[in-house]
PDB file of C-alpha atoms in Angstrom:
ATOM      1  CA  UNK A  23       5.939  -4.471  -5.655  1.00 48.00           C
ATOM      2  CA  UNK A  24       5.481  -1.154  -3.755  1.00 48.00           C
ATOM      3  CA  UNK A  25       7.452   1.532  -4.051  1.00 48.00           C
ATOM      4  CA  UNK A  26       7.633   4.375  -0.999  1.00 46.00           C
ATOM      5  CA  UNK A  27       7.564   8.093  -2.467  1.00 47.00           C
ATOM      6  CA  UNK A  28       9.337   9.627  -0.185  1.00 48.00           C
ATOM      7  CA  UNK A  29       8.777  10.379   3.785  1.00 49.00           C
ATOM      8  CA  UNK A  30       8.494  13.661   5.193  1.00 52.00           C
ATOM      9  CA  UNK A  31      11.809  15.598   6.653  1.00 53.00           C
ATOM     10  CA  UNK A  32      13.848  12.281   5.373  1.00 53.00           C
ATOM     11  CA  UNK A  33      15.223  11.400   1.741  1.00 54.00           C
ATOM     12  CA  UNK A  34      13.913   7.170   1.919  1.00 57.00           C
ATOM     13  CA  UNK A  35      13.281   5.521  -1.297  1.00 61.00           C
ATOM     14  CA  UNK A  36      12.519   1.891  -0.984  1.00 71.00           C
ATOM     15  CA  UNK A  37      10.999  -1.110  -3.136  1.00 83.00           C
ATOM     16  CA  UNK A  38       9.187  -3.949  -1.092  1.00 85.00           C
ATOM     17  CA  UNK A  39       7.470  -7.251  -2.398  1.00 88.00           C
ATOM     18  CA  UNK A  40       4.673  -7.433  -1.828  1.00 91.00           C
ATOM     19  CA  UNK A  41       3.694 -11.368  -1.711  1.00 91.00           C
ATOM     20  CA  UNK A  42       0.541 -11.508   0.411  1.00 95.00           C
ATOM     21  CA  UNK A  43      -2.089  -9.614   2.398  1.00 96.00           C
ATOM     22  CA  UNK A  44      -0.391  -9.760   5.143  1.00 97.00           C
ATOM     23  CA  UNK A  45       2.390  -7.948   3.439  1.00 95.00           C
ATOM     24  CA  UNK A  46       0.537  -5.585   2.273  1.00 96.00           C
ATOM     25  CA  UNK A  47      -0.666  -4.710   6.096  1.00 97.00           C
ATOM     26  CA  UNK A  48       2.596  -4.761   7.710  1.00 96.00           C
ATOM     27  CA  UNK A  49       3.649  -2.522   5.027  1.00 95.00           C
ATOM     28  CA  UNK A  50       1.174   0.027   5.908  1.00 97.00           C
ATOM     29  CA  UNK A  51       1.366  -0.284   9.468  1.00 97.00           C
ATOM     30  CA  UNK A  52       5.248   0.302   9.658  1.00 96.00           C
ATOM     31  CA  UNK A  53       4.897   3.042   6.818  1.00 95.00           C
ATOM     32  CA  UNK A  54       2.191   4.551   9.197  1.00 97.00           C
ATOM     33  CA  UNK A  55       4.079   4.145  12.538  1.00 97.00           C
ATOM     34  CA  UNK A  56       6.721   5.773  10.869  1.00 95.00           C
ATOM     35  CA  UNK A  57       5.021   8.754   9.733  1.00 96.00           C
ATOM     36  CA  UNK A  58       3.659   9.371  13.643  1.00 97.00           C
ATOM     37  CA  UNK A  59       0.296   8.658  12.149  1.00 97.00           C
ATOM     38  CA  UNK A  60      -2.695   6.636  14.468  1.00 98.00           C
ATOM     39  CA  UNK A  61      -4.860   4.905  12.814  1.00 98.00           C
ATOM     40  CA  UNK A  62      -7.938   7.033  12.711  1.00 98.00           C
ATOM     41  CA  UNK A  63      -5.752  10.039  11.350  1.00 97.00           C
ATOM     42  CA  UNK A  64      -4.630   7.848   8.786  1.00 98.00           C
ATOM     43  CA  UNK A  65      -8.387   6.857   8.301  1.00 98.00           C
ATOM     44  CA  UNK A  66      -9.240  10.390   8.033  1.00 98.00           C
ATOM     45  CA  UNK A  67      -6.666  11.298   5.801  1.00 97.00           C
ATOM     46  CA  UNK A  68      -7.744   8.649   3.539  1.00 97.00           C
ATOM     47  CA  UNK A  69     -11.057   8.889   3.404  1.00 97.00           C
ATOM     48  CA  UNK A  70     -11.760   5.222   5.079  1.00 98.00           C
ATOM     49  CA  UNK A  71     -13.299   4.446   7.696  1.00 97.00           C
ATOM     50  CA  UNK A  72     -11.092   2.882  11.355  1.00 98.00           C
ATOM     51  CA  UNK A  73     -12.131  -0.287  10.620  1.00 98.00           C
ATOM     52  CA  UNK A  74     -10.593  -1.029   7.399  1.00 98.00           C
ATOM     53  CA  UNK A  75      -7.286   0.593   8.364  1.00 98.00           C
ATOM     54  CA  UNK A  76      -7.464  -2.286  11.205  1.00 98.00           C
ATOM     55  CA  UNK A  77      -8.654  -4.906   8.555  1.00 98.00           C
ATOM     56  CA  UNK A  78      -6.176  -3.702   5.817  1.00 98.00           C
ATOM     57  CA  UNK A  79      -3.143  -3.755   8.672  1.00 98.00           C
ATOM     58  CA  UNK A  80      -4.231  -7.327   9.978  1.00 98.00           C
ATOM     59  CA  UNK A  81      -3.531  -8.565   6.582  1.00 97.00           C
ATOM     60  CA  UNK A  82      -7.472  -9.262   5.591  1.00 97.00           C
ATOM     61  CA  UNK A  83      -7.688 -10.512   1.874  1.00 96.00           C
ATOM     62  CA  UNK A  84     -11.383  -9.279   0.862  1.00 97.00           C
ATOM     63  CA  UNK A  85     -10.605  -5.672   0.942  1.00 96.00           C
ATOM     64  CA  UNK A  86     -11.456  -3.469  -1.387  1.00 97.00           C
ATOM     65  CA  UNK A  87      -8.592  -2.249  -3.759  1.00 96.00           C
ATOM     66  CA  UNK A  88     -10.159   1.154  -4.148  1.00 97.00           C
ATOM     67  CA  UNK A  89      -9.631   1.715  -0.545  1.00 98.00           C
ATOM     68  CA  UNK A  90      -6.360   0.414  -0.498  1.00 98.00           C
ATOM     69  CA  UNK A  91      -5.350   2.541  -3.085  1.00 97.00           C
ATOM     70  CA  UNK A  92      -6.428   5.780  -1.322  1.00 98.00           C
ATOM     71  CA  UNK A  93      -4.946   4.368   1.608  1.00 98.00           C
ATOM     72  CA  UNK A  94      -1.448   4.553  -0.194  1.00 97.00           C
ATOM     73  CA  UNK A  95      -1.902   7.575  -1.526  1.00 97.00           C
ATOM     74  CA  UNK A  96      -2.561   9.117   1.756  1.00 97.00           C
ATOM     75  CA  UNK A  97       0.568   7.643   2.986  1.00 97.00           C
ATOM     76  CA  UNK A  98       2.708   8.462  -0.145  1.00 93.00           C
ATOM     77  CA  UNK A  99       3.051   4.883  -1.803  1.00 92.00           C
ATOM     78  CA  UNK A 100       2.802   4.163  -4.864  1.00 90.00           C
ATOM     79  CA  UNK A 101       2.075   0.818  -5.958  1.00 88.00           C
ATOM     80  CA  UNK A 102       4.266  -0.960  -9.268  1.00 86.00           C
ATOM     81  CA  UNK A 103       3.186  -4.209 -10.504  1.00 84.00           C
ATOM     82  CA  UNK A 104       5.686  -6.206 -12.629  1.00 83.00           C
ATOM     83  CA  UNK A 105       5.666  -9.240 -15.039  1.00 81.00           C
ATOM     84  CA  UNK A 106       6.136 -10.027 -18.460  1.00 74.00           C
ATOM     85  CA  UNK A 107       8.422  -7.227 -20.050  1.00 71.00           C
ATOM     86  CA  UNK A 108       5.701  -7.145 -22.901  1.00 62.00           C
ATOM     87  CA  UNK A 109       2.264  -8.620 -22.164  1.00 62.00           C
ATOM     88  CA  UNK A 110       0.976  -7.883 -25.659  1.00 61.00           C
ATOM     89  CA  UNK A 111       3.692 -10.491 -27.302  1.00 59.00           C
ATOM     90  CA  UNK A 112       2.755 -12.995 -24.603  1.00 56.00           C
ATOM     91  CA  UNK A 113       1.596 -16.161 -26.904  1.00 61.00           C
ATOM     92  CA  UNK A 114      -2.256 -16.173 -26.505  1.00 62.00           C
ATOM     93  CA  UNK A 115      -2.843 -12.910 -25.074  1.00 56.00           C
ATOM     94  CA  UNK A 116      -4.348 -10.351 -26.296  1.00 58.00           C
ATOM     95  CA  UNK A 117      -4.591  -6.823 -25.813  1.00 54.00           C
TER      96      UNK A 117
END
């Protein structure tokens, strides 16, 4: 799941699932489009280069999560991942 912070000038708090990678991208690209950003400032911003704002948007699966995380953060998303209520308990599992 990803969770919007908050967008500038507006009061919008929003969950989305997040299912695949090309979730993920039209997630960014609407959460960029909406903050007037192109994609090279958001590349910029985030410390990426073009490219993998285009690959991240077009839904690409190999990319790297430390990117996408500072692409996030640049646009104010945080990302919440949710499952078993308590992993440690989980028969088998351990911590």
């Amino acid at each position: 799941m990803i969770q919007t912070t908050q967008f500038p000038e507006e009061e919008i708090y929003m969950s989305t699932l997040i299912e695949t990678p090309q979730h993920l991208g039209n997630f960014v690209r609407q959460t960029r489009k909406a903050l007037r950003l192109t994609q090279p400032q958001l590349a910029l911003a985030s410390g990426v280069g073009v490219r993998f704002i285009v690959e991240l948007e077009a839904g690409k699966p190999t990319v790297r999560l430390e990117n996408v995380m500072r692409v996030l953060q640049a646009l104010g998303i945080t990302l919440a991942v949710s499952g078993l209520d308590d992993i440690n308990e989980a028969p088998g599992v351990r911590a």
